[in-house]
XYZ file of N, CA, C and O in Angstrom:
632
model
N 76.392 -3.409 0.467
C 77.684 -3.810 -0.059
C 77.713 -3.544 -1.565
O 76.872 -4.055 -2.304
N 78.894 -2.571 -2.114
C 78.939 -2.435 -3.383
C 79.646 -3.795 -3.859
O 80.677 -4.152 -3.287
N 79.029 -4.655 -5.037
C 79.690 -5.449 -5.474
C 79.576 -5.498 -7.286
O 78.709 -5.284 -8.134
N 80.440 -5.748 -7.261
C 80.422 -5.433 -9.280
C 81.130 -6.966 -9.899
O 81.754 -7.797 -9.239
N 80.820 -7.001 -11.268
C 80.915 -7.737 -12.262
C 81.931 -7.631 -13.134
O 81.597 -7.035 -14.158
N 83.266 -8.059 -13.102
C 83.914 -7.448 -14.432
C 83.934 -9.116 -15.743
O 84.674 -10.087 -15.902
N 83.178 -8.804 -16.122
C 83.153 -9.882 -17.036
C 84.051 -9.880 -18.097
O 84.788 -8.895 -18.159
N 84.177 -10.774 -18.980
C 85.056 -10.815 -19.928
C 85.388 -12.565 -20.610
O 84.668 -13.514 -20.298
N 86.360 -12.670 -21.373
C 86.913 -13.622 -21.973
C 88.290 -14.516 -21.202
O 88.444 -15.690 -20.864
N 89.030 -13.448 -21.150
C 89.928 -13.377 -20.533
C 91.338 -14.385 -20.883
O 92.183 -14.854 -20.121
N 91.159 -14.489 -22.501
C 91.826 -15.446 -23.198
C 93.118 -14.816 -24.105
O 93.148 -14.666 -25.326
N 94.188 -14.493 -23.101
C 94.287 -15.036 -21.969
C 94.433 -13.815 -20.810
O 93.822 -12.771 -21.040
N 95.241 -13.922 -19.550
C 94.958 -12.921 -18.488
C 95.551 -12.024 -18.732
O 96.671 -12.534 -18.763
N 95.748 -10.638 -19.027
C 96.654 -9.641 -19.468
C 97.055 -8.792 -18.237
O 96.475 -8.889 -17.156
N 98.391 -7.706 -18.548
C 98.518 -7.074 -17.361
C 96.986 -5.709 -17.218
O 96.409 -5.217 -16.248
N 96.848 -5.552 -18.609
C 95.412 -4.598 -18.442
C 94.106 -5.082 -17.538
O 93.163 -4.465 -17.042
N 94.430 -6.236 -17.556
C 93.061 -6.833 -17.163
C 93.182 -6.708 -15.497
O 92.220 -6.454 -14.772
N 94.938 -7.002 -14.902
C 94.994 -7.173 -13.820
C 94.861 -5.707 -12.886
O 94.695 -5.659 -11.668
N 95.002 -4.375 -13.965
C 95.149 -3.290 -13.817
C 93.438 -2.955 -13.384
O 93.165 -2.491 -12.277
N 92.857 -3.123 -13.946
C 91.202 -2.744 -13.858
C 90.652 -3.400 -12.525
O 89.867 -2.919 -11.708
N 91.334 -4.734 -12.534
C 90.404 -5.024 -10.986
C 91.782 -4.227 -9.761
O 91.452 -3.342 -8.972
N 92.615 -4.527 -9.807
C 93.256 -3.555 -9.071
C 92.492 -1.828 -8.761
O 92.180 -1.115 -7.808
N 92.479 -1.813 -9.894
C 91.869 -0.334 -9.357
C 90.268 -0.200 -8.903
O 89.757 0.760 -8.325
N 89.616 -1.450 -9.335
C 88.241 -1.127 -9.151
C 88.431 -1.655 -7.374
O 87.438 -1.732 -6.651
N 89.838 -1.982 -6.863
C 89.287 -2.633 -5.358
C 89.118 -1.408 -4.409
O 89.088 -1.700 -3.213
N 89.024 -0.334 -4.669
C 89.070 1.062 -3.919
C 87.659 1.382 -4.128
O 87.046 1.804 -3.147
N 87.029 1.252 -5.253
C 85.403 1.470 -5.327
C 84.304 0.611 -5.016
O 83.168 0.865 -4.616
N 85.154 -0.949 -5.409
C 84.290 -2.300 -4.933
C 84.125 -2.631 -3.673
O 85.304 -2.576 -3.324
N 83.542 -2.934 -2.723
C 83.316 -4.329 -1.497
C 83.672 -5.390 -2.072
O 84.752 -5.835 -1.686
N 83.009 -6.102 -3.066
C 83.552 -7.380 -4.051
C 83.624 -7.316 -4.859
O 82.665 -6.675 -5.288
N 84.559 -7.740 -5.950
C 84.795 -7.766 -7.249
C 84.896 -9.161 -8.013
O 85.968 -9.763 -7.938
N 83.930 -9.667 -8.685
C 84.168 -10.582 -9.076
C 84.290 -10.445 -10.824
O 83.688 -9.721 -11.618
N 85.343 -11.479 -11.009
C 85.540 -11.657 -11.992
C 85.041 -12.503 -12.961
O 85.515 -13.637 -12.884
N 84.276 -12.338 -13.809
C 83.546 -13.142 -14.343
C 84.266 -13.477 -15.656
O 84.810 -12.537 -16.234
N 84.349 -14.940 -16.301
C 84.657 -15.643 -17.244
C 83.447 -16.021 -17.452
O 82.643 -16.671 -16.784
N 83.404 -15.280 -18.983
C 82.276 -15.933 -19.710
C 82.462 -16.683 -20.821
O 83.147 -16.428 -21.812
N 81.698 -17.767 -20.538
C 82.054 -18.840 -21.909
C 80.477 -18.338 -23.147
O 79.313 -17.974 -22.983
N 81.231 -18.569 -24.112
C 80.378 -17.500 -25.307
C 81.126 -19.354 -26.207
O 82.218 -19.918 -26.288
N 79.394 -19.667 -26.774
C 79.566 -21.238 -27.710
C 80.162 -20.382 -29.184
O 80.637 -21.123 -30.044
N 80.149 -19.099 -29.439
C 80.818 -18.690 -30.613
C 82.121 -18.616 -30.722
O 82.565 -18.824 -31.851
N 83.015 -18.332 -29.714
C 84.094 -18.286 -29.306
C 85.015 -19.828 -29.359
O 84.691 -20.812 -28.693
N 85.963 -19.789 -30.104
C 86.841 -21.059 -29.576
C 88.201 -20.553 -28.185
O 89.318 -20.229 -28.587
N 87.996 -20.556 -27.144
C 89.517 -20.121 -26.828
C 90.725 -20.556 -26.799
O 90.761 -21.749 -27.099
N 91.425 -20.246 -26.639
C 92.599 -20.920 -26.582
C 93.364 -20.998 -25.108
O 94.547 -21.154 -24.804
N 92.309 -20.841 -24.433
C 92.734 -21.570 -22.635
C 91.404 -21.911 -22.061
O 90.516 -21.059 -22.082
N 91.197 -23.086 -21.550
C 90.447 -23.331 -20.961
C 89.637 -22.441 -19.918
O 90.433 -21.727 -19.309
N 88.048 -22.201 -19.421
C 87.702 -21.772 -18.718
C 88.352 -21.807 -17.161
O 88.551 -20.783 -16.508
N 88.576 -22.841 -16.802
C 89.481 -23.579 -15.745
C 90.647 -22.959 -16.156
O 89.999 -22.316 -16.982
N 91.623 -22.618 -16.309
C 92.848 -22.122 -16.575
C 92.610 -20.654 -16.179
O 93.184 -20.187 -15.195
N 91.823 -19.967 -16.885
C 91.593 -18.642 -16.678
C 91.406 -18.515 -15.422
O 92.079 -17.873 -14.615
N 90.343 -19.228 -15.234
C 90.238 -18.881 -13.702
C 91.268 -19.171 -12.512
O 91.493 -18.499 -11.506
N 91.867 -20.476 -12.972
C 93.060 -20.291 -11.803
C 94.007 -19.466 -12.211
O 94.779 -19.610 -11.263
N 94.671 -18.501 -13.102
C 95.213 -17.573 -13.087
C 94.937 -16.619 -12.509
O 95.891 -16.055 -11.975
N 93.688 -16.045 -12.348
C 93.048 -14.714 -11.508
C 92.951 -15.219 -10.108
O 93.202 -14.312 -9.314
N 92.624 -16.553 -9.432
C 92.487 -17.027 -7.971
C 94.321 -17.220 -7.865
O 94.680 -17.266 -6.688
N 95.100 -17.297 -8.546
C 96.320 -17.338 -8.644
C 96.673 -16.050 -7.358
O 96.891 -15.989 -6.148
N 96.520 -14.869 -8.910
C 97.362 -13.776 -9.068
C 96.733 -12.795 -7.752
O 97.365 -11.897 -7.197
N 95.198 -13.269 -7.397
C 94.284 -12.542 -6.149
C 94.691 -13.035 -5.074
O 94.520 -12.404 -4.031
N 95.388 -14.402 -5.075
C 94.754 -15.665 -3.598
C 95.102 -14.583 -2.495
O 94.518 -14.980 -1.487
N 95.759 -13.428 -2.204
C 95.837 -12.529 -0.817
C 95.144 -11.821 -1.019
O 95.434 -10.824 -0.357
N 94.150 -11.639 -1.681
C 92.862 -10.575 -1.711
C 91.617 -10.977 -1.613
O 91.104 -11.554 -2.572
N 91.192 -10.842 -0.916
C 89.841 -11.452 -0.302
C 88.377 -10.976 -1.018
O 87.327 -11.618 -1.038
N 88.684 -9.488 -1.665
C 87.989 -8.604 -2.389
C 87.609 -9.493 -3.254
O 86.448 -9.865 -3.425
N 88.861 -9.979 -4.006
C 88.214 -10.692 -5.465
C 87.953 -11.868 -5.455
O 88.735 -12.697 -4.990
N 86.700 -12.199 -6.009
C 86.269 -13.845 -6.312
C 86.266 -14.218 -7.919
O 85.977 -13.240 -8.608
N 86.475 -15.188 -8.515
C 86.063 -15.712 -9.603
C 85.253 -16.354 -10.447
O 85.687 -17.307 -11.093
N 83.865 -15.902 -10.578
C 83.389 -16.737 -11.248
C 83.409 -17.474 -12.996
O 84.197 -17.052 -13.842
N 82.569 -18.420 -13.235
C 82.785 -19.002 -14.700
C 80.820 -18.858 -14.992
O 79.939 -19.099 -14.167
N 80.681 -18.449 -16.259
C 79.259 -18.177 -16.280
C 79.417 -18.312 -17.939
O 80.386 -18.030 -18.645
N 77.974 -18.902 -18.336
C 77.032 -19.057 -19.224
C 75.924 -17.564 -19.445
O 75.582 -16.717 -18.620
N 75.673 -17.677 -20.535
C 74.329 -17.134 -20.815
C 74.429 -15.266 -20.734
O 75.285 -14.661 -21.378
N 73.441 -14.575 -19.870
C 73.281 -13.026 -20.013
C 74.163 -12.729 -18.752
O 74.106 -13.415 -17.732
N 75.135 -11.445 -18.945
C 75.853 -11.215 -17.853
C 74.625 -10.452 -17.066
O 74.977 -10.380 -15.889
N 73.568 -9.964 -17.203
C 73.077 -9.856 -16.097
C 72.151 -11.052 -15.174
O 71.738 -10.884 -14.026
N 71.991 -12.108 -15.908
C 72.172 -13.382 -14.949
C 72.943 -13.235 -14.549
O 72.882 -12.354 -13.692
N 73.958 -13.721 -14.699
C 75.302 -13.654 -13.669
C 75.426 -12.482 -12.319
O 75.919 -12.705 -11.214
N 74.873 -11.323 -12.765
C 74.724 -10.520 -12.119
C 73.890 -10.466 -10.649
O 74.187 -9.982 -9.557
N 72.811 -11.130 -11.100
C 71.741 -11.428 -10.327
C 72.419 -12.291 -9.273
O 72.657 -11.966 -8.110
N 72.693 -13.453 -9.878
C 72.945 -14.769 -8.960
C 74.532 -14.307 -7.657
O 74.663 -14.652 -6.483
N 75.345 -13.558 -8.420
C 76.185 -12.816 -7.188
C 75.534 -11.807 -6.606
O 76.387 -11.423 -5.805
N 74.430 -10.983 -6.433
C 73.975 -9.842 -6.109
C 75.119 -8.710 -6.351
O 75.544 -8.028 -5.418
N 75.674 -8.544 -7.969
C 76.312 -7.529 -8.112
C 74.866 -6.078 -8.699
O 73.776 -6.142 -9.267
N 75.487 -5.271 -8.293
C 74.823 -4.391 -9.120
C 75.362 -3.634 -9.746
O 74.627 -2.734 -10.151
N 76.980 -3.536 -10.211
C 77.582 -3.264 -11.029
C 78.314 -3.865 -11.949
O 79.068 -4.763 -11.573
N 78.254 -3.481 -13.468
C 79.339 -4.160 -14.441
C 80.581 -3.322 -14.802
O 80.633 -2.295 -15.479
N 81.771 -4.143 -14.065
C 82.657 -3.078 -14.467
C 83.726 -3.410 -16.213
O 84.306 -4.474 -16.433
N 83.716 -2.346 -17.070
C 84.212 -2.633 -18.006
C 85.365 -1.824 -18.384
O 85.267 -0.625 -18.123
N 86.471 -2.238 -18.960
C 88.216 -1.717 -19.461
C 87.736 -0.986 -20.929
O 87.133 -1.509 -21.866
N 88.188 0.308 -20.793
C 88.355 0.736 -22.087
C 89.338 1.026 -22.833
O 89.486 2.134 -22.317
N 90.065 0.997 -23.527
C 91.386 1.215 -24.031
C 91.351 2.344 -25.306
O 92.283 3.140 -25.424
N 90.155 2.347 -26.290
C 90.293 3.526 -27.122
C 88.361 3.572 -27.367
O 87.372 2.900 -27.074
N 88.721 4.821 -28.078
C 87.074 5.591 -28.305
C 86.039 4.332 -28.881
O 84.978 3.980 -28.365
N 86.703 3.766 -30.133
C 85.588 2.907 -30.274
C 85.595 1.557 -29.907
O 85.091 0.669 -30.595
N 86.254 1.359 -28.651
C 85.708 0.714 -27.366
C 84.727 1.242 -26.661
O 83.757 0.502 -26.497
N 84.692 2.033 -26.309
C 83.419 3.329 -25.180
C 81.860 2.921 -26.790
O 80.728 2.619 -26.414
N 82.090 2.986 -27.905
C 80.860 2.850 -28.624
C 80.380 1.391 -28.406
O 79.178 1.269 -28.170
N 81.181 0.195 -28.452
C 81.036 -0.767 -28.534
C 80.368 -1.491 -27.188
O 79.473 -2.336 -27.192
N 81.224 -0.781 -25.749
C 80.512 -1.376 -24.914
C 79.255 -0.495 -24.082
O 78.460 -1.020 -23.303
N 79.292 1.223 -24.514
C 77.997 1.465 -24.632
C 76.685 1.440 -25.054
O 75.746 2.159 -24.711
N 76.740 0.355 -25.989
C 75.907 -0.833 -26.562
C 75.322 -1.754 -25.827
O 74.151 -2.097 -25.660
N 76.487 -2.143 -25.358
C 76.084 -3.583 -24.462
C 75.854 -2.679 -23.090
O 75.126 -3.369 -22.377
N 76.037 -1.932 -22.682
C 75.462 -1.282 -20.857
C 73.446 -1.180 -21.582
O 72.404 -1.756 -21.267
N 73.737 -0.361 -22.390
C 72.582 0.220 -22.606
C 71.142 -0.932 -22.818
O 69.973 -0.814 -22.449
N 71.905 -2.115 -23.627
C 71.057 -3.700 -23.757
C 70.779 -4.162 -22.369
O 69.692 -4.575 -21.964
N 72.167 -4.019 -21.505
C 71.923 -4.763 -19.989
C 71.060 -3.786 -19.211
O 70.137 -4.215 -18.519
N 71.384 -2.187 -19.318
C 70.206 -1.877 -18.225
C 68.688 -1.849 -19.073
O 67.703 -1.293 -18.587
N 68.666 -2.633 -20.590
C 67.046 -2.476 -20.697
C 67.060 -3.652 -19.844
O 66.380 -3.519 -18.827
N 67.545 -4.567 -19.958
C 67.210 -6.195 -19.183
C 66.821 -6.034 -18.035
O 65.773 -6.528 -17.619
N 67.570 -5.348 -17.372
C 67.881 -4.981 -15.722
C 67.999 -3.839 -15.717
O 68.968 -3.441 -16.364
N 67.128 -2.751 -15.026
C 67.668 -0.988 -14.514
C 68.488 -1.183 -13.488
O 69.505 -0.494 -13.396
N 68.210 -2.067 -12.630
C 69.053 -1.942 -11.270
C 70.653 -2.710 -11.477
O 71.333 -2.947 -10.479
N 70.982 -2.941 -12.410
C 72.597 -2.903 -12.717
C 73.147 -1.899 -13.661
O 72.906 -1.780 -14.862
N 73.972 -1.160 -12.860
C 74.940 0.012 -13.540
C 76.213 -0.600 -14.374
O 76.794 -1.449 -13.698
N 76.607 -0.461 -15.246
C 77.924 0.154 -15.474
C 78.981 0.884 -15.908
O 78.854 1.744 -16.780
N 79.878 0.658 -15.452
C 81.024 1.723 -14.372
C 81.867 1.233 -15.725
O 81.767 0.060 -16.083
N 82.735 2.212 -16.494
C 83.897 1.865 -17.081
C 85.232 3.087 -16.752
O 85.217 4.287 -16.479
N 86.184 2.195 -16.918
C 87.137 2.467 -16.460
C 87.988 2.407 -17.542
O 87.903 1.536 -18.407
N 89.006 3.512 -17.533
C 89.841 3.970 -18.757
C 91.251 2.641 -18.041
O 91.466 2.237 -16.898
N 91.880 2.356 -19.306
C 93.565 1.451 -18.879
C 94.234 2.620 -18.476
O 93.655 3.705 -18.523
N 95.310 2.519 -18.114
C 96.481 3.041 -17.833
C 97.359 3.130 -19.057
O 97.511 2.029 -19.586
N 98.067 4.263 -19.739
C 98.523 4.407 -21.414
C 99.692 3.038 -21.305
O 99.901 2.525 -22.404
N 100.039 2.751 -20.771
C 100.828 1.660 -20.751
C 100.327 0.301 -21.772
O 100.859 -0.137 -22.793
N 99.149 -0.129 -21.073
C 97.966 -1.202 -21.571
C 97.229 -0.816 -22.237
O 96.087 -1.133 -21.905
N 97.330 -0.009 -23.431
C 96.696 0.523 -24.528
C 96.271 -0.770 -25.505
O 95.279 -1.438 -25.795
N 97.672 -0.669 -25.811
C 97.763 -1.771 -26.778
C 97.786 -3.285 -26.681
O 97.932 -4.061 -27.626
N 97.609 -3.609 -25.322
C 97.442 -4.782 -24.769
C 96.478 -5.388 -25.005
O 96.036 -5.469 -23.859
N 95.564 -6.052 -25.792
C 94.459 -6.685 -25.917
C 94.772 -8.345 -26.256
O 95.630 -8.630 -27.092
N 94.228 -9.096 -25.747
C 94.510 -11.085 -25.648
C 94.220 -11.009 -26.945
O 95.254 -11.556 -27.328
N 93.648 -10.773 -27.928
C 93.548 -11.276 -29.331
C 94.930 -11.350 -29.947
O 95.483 -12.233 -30.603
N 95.379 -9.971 -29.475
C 96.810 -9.786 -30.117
C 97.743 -10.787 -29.173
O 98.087 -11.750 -29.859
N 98.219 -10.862 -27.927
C 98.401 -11.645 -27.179
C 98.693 -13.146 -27.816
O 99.744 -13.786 -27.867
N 97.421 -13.446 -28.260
C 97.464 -15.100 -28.438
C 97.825 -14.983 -30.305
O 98.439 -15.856 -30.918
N 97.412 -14.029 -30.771
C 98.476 -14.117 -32.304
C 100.034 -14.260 -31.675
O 100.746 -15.116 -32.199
N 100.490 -13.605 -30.777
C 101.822 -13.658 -30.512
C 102.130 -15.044 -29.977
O 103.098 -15.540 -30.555
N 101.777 -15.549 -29.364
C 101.917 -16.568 -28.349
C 101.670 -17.897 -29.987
O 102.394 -18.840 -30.306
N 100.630 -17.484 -30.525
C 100.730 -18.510 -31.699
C 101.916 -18.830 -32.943
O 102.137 -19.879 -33.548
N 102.733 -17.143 -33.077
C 103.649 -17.294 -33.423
C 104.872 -17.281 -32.689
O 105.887 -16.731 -33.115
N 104.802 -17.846 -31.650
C 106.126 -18.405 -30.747
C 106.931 -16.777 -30.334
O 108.088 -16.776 -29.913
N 106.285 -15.701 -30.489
C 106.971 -14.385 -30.005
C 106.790 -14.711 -28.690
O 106.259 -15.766 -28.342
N 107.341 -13.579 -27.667
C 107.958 -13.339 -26.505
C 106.647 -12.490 -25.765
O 106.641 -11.320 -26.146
N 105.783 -12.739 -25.011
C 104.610 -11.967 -23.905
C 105.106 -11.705 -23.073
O 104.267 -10.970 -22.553
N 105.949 -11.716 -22.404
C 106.486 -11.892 -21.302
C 105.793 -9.811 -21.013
O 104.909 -9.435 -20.243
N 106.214 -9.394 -21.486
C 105.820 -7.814 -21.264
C 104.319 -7.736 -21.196
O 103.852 -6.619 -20.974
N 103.585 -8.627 -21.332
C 101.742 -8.595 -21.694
C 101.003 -8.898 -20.385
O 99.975 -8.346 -19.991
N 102.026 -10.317 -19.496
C 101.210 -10.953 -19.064
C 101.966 -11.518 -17.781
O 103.132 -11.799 -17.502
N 100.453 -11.554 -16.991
C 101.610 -11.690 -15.303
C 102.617 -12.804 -15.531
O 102.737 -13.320 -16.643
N 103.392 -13.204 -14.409
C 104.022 -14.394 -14.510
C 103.526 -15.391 -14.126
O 104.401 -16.210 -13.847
N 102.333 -15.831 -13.931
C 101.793 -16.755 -13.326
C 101.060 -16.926 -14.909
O 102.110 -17.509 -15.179
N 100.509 -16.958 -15.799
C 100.034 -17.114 -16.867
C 101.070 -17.452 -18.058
O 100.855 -18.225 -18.991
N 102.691 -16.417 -17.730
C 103.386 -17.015 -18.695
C 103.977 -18.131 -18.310
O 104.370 -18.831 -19.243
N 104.221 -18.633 -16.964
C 104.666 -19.562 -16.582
C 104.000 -21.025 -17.113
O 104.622 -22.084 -17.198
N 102.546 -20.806 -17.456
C 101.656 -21.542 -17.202
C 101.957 -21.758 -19.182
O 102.336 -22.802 -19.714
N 101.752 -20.894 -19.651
C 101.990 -20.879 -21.036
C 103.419 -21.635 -21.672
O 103.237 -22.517 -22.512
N 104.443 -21.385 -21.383
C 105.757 -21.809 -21.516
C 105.183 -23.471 -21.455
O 104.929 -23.965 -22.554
N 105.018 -24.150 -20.500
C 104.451 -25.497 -20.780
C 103.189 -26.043 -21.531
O 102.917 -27.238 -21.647
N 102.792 -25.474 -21.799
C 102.036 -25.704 -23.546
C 102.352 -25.633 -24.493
O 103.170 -24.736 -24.699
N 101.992 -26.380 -25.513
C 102.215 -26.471 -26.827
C 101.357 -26.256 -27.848
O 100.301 -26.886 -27.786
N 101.525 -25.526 -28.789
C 100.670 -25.024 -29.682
C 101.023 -25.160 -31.154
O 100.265 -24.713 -32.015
């Protein structure tokens, strides 16, 4: 069974993000989505939130699961028996940045690959950092982010 890792932040759920596991369900058996909590990071949605947005936006897809993880994504890796990490690239020095981190994870582990996958030119410019600057200055996401996340957003206060 091919099963892969798409880890991430995921603060908050973007349409890019929903685009990558969509497409990885044609190459995957399972795809899980991994939320990683990083103690450097403050987010601005709960781990729990994230994740029920993706068990949300999946619940008719059986492909995708969600996990919430600590520590080295190839722990995480291990403990689902993925042997792939799948990662979103959006411009060139993205491909430097997370060919960094493949190259750290397969010294850790040889037997986990990963697989990156270009966005769609649409979700170029889509990245949650920018996202939650917007959302902090009361602008309009509605174009960023499924409706199950802006729905969820609209009743918060910031």
């Amino acid at each position: 069974m091919k099963t892969c890792l798409f880890p991430g932040t995921f603060d908050p759920v973007t349409f890019g993000h929903i685009d990558i596991v969509n497409r990885a369900l044609s190459l995957f058996d399972k795809v899980y989505v991994g939320i990683g909590v990083n103690v450097n990071k403050q987010p601005m949605f709960t781990a729990e939130q994230r994740s029920h947005w993706f068990k949300e936006i999946f619940k008719d897809e059986p492909k995708v699961d969600v996990v919430v993880y600590e520590g080295l994504t190839v722990d995480c890796c291990k403990r689902i028996n993925a042997n792939y990490i799948l990662r979103g690239i959006r411009y060139v020095s993205d491909f430097e940045y997370e060919k960094a981190i493949a190259d750290m994870n397969r010294s850790l582990d040889g037997n986990i690959e990963t697989i990156f996958l270009t966005c769609l030119p649409q979700y170029t410019s889509v990245a949650s950092t920018l996202v939650r600057d917007v959302i902090r200055n009361g602008g309009d996401v509605t174009q960023f982010i499924p409706p199950v996340v802006h729905g969820s957003i609209k009743q918060m206060t910031f």
